[in-house]
PDB file of C-alpha atoms in Angstrom:
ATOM      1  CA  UNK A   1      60.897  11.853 238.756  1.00  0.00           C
ATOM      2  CA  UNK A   2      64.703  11.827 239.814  1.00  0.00           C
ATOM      3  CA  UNK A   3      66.004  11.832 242.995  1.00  0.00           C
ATOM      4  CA  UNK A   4      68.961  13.801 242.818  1.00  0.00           C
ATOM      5  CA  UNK A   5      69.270  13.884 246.922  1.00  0.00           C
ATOM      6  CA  UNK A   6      70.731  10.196 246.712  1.00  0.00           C
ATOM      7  CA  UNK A   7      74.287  11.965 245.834  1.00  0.00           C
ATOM      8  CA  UNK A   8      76.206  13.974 247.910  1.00  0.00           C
ATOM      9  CA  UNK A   9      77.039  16.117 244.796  1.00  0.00           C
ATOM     10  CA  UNK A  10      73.363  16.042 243.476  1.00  0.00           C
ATOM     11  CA  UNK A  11      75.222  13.972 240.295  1.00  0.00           C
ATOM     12  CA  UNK A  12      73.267  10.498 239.125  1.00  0.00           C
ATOM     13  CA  UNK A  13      75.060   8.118 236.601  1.00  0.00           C
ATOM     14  CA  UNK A  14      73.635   7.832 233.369  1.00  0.00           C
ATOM     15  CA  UNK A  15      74.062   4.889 231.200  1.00  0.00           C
ATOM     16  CA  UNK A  16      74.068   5.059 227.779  1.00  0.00           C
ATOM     17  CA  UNK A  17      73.160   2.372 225.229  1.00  0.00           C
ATOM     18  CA  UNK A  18      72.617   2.432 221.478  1.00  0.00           C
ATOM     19  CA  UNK A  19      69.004   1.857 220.831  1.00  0.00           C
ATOM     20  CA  UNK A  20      69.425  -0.144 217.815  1.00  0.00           C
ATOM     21  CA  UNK A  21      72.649  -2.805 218.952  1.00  0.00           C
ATOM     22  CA  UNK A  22      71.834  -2.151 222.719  1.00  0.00           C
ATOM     23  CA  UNK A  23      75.459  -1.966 223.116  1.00  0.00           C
ATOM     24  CA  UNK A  24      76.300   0.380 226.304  1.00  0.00           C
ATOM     25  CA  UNK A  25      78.467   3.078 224.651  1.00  0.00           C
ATOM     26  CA  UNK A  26      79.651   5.095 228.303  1.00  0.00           C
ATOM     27  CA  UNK A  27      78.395   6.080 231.506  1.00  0.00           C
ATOM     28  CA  UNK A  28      78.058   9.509 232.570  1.00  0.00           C
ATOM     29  CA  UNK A  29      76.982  11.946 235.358  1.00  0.00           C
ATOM     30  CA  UNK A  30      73.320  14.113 235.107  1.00  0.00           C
ATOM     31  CA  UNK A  31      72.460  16.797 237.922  1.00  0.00           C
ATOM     32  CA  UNK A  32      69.071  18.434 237.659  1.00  0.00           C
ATOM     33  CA  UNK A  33      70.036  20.998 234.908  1.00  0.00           C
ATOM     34  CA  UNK A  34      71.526  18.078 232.493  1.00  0.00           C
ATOM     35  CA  UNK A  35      68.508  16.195 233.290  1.00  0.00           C
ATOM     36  CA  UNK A  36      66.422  19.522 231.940  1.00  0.00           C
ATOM     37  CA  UNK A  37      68.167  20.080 228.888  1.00  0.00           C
ATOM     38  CA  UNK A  38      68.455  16.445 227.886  1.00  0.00           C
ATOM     39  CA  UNK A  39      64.904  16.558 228.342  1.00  0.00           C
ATOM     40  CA  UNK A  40      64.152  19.641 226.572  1.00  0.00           C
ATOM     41  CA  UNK A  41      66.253  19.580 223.673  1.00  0.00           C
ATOM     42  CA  UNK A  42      66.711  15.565 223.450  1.00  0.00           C
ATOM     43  CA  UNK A  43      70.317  15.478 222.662  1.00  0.00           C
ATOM     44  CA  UNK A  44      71.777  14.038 225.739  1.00  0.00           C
ATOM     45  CA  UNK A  45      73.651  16.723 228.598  1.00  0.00           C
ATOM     46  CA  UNK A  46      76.238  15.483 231.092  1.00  0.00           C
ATOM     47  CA  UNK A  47      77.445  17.047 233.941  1.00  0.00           C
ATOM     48  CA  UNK A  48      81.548  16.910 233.513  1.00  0.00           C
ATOM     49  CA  UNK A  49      82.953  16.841 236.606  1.00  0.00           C
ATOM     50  CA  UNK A  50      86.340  17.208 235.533  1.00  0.00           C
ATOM     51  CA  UNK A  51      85.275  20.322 233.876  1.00  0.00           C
ATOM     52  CA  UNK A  52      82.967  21.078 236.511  1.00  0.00           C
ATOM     53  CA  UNK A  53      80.085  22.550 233.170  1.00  0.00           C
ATOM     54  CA  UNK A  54      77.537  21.629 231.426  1.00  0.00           C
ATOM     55  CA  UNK A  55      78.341  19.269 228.821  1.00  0.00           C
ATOM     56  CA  UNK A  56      76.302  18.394 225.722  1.00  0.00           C
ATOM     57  CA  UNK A  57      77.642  15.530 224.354  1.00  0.00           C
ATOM     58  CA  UNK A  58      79.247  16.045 220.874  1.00  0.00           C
ATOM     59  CA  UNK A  59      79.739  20.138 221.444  1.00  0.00           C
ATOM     60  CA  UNK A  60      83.407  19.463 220.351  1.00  0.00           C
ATOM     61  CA  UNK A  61      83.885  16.375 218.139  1.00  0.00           C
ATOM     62  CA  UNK A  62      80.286  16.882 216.629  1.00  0.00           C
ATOM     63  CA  UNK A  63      79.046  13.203 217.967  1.00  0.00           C
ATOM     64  CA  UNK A  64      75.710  14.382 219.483  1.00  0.00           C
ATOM     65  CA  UNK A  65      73.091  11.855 221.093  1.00  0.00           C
ATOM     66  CA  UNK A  66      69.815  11.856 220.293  1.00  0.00           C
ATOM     67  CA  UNK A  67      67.816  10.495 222.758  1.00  0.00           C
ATOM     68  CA  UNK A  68      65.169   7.567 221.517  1.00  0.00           C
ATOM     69  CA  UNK A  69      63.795   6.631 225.194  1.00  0.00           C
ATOM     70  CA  UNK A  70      65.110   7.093 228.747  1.00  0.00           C
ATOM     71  CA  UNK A  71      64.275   4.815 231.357  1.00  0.00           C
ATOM     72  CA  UNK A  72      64.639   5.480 235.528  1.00  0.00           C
ATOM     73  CA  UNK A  73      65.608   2.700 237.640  1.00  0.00           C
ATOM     74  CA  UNK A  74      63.758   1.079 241.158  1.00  0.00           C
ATOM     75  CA  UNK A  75      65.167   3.878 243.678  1.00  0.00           C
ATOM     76  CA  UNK A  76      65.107   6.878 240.806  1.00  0.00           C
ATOM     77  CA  UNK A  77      68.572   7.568 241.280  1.00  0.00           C
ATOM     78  CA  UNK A  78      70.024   6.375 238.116  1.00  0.00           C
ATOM     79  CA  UNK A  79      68.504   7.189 234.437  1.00  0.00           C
ATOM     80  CA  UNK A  80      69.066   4.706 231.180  1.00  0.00           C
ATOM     81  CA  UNK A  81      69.022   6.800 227.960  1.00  0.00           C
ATOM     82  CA  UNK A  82      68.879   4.674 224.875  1.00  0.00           C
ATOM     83  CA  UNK A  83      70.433   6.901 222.381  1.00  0.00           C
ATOM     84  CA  UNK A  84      71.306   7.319 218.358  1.00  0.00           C
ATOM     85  CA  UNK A  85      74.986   8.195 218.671  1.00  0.00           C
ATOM     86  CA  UNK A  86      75.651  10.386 215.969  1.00  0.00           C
ATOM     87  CA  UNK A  87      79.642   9.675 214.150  1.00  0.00           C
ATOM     88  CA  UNK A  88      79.210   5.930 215.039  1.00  0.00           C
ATOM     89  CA  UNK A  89      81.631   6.673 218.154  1.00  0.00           C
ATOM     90  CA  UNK A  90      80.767   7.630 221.826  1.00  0.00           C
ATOM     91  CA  UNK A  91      84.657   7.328 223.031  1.00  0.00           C
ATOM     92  CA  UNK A  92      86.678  10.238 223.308  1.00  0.00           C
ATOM     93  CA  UNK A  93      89.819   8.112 222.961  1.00  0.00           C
ATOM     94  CA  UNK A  94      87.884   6.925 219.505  1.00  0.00           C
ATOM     95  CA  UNK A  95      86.312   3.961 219.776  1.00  0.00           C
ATOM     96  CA  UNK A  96      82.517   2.899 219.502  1.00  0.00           C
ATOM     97  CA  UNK A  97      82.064   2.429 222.803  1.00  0.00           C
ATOM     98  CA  UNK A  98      83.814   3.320 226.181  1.00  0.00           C
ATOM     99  CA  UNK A  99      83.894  -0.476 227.673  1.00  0.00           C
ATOM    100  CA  UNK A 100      86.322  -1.626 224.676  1.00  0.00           C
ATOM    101  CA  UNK A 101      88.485  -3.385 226.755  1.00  0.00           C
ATOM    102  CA  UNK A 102      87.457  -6.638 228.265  1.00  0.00           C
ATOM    103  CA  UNK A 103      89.291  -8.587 231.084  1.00  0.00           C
ATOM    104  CA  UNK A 104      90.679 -11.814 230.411  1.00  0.00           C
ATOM    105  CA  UNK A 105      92.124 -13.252 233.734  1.00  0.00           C
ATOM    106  CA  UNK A 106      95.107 -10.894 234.859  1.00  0.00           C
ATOM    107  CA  UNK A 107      94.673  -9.331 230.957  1.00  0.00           C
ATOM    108  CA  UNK A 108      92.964  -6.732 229.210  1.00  0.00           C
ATOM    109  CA  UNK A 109      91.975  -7.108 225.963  1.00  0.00           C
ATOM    110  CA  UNK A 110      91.312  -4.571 222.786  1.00  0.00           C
ATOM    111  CA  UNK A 111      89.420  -6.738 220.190  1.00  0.00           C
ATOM    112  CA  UNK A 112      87.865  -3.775 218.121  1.00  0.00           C
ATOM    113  CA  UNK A 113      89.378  -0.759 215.744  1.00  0.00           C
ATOM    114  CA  UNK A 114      89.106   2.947 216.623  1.00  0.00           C
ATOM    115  CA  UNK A 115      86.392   4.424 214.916  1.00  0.00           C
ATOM    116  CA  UNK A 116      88.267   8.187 214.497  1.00  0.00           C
ATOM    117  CA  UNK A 117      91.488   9.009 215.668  1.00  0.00           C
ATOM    118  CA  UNK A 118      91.445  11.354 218.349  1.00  0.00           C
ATOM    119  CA  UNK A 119      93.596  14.125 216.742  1.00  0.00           C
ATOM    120  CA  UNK A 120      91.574  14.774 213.828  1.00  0.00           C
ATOM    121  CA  UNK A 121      88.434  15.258 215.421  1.00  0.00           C
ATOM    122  CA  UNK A 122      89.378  17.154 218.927  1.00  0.00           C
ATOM    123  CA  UNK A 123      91.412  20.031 217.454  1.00  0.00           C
TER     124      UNK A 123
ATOM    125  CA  UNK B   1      93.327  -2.433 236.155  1.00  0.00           C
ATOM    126  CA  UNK B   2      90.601  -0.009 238.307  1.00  0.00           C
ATOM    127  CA  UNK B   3      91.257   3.381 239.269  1.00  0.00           C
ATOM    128  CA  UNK B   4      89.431   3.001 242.884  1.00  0.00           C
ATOM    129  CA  UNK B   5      90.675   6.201 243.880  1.00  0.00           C
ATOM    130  CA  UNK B   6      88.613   8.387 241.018  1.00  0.00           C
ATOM    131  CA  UNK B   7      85.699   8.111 243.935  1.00  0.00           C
ATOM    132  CA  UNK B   8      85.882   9.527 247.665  1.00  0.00           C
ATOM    133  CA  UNK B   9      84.566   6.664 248.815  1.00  0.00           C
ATOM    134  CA  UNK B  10      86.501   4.167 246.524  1.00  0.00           C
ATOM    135  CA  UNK B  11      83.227   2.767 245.381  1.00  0.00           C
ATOM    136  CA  UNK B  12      82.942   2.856 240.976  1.00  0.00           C
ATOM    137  CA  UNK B  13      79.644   1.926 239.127  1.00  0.00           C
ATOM    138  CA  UNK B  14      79.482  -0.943 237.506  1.00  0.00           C
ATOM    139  CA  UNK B  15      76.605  -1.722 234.958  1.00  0.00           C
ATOM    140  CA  UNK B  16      74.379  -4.846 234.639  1.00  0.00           C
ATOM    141  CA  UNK B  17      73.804  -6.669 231.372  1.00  0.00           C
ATOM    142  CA  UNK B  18      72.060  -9.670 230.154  1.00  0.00           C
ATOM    143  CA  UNK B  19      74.648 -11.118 228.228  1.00  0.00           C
ATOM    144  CA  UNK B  20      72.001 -12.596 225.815  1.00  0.00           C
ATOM    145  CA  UNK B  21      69.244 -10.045 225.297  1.00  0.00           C
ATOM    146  CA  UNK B  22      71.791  -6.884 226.430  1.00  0.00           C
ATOM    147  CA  UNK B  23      69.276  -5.467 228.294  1.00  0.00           C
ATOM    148  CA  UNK B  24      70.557  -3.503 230.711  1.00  0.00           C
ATOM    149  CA  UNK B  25      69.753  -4.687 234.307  1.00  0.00           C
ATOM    150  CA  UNK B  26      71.193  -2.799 237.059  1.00  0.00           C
ATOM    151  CA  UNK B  27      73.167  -0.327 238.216  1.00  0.00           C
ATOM    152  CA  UNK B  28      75.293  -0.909 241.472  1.00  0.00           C
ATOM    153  CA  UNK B  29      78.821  -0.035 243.087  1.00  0.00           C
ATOM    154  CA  UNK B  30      81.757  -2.372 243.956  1.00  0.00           C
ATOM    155  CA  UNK B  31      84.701  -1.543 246.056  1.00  0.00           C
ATOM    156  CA  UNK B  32      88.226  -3.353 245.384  1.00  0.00           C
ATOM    157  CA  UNK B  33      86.831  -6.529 247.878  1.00  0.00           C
ATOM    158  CA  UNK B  34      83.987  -6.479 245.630  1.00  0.00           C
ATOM    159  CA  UNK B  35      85.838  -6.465 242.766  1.00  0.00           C
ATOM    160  CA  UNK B  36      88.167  -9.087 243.929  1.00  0.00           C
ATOM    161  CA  UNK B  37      85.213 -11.335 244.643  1.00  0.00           C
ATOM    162  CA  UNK B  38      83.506 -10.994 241.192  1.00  0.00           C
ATOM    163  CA  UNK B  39      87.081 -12.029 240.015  1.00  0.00           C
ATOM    164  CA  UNK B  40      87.648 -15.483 241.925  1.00  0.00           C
ATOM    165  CA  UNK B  41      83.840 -16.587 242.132  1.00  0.00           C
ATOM    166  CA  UNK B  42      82.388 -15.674 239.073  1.00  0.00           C
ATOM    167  CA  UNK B  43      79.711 -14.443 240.674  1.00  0.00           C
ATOM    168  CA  UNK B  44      78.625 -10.990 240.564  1.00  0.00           C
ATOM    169  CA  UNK B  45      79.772  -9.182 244.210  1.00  0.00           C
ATOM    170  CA  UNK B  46      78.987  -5.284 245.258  1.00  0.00           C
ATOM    171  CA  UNK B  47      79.339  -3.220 247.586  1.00  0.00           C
ATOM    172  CA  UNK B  48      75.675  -2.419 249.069  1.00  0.00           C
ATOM    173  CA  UNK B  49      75.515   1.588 250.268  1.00  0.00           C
ATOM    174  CA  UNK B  50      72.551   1.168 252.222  1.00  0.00           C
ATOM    175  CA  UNK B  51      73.713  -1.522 254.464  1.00  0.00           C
ATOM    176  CA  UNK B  52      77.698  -0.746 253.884  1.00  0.00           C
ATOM    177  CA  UNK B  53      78.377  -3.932 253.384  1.00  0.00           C
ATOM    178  CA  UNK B  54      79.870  -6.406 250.979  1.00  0.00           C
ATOM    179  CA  UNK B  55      76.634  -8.199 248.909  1.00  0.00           C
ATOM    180  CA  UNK B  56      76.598 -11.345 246.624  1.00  0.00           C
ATOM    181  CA  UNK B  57      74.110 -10.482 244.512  1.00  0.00           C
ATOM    182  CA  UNK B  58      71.359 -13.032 244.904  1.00  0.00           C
ATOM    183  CA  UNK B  59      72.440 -14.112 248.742  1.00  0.00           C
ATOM    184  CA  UNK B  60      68.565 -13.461 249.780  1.00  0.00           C
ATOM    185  CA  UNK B  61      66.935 -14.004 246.654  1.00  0.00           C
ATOM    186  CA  UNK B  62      68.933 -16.837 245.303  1.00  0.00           C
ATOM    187  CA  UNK B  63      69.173 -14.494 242.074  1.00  0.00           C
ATOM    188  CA  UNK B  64      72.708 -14.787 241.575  1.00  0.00           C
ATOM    189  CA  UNK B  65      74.242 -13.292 238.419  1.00  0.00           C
ATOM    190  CA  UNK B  66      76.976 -15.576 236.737  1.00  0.00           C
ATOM    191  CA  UNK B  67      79.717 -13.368 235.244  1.00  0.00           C
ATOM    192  CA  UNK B  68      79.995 -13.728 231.443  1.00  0.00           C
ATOM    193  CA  UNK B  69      81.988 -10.882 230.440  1.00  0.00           C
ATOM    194  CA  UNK B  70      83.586  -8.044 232.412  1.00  0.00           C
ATOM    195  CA  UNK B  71      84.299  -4.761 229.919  1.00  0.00           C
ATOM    196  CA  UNK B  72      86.294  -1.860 231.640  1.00  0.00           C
ATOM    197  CA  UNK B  73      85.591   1.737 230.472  1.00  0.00           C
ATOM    198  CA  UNK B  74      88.448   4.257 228.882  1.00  0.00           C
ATOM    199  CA  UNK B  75      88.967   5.839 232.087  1.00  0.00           C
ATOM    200  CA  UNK B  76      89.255   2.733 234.545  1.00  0.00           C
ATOM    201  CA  UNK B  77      86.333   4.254 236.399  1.00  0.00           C
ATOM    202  CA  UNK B  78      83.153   2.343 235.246  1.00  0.00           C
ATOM    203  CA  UNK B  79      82.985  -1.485 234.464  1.00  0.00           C
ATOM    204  CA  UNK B  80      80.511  -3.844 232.647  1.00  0.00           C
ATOM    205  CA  UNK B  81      79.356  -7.263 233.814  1.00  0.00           C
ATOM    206  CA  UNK B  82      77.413  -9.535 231.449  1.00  0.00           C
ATOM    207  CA  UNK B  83      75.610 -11.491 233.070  1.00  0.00           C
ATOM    208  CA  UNK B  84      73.441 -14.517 233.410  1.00  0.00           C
ATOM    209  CA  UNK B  85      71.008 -13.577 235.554  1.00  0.00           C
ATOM    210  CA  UNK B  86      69.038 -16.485 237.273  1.00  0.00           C
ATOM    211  CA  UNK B  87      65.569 -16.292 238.577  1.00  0.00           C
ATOM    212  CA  UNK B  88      65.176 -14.102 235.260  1.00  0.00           C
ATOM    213  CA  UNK B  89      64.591 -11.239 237.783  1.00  0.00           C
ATOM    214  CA  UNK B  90      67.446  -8.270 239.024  1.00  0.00           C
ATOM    215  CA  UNK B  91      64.803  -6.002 240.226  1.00  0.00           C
ATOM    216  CA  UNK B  92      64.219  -6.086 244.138  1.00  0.00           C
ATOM    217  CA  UNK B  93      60.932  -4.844 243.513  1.00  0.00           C
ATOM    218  CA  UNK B  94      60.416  -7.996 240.937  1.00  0.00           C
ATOM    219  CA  UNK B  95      60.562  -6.721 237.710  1.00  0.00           C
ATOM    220  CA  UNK B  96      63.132  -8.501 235.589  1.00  0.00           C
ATOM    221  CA  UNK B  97      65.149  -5.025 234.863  1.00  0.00           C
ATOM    222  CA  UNK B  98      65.372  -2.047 237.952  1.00  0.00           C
ATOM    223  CA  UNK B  99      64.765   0.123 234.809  1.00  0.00           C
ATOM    224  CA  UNK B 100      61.092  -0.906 234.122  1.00  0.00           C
ATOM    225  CA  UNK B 101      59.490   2.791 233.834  1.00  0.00           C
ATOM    226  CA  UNK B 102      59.888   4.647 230.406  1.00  0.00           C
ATOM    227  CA  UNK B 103      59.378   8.164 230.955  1.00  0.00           C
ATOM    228  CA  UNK B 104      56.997   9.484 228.371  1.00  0.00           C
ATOM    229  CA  UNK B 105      56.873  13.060 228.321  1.00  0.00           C
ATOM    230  CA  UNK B 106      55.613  14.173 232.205  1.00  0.00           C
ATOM    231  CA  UNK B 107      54.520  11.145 232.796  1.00  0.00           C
ATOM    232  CA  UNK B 108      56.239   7.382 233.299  1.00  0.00           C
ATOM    233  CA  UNK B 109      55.071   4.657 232.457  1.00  0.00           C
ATOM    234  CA  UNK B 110      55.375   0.975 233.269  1.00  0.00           C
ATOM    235  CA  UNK B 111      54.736  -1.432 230.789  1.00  0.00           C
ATOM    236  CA  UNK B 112      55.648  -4.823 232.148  1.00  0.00           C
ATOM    237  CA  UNK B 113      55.012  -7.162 234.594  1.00  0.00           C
ATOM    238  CA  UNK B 114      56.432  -8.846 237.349  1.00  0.00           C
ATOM    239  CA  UNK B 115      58.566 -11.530 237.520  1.00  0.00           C
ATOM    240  CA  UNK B 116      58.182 -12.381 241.036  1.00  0.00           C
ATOM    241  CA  UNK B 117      56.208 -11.489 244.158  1.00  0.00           C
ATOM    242  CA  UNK B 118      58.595  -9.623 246.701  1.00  0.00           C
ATOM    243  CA  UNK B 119      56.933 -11.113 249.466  1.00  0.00           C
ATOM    244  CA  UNK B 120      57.483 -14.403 248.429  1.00  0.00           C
ATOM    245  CA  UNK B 121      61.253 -13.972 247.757  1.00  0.00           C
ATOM    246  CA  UNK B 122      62.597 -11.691 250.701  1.00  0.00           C
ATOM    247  CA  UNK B 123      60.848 -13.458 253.646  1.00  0.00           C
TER     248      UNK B 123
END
């Protein structure tokens, strides 16, 4: 269904949007195994590559996402999971969303509040 | 404002939005030209992989995307265009989104139709 041979690394991006707002919360990486537990369990898996591990999203600040429908793209290599985020927040700096800063000619923007602050919840 | 140098290649994803309906369109990669070109046209600009080449999106097609928005994730590594998308159509293939097949279970499913006829756009 994937074509995980597109990447050098075997990772495809993953884009995540909130299935109610559509609002794209973050982008992340999938290689076959978080493709098979995301699948399997329906809480959505990353591949970290900092961490080079298996990540399921929320393990350490609780904010799991449930998957509601996942879509593949034209060429297969990239996957669209529409997703309930679970704590309102898919940031790990806090914020609802990842793309909370928006570019305003040589500027960058923050219009929105943090939704948890980072300390409390990664401990 | 970009962190070019997170890839090996200094290519980042950068997401596809109707700035309207905030469905997401696309997925494709820009490089710092292609970046810089989005910035002083307004018009969305990537870097195509296949052909390693700079692309206006649209050049062929004459579906160009007008920039609305650009939204930069936490870790400089991902952006976010909204777009207006004319010809109502991203999809090479002709469907108005590249992701146009839910999976459902083993199977996927496509439950849309085209926008346009390939043939008739890429001559």
């Amino acid at each position: 269904m994937l074509d995980f041979s597109k990447s050098a690394k075997g990772l495809l991006p993953a884009i995540v949007q909130d299935y109610k707002t559509r609002r794209v919360l973050m982008l992340a990486y999938i290689n076959e195994l978080a493709w098979k537990k995301t699948l399997e369990t329906g809480k959505a898996h990353y591949w970290s590559r900092s961490r080079n591990k298996l990540w399921l999203k929320g393990e350490s600040s609780g904010h799991v996402q449930i998957i509601h429908d996942i879509f593949v793209d034209c060429d297969a290599d990239t996957v669209l999971f529409l997703v309930e985020q679970r704590g309102g927040a898919a940031c790990h700096v806090g914020y609802a969303s990842c793309f909370y800063r928006r570019v305003a000619g040589d500027d960058i923007l923050i219009e929105e509040e943090k939704v948890f602050d980072p300390k409390q919840v990664y401990k």
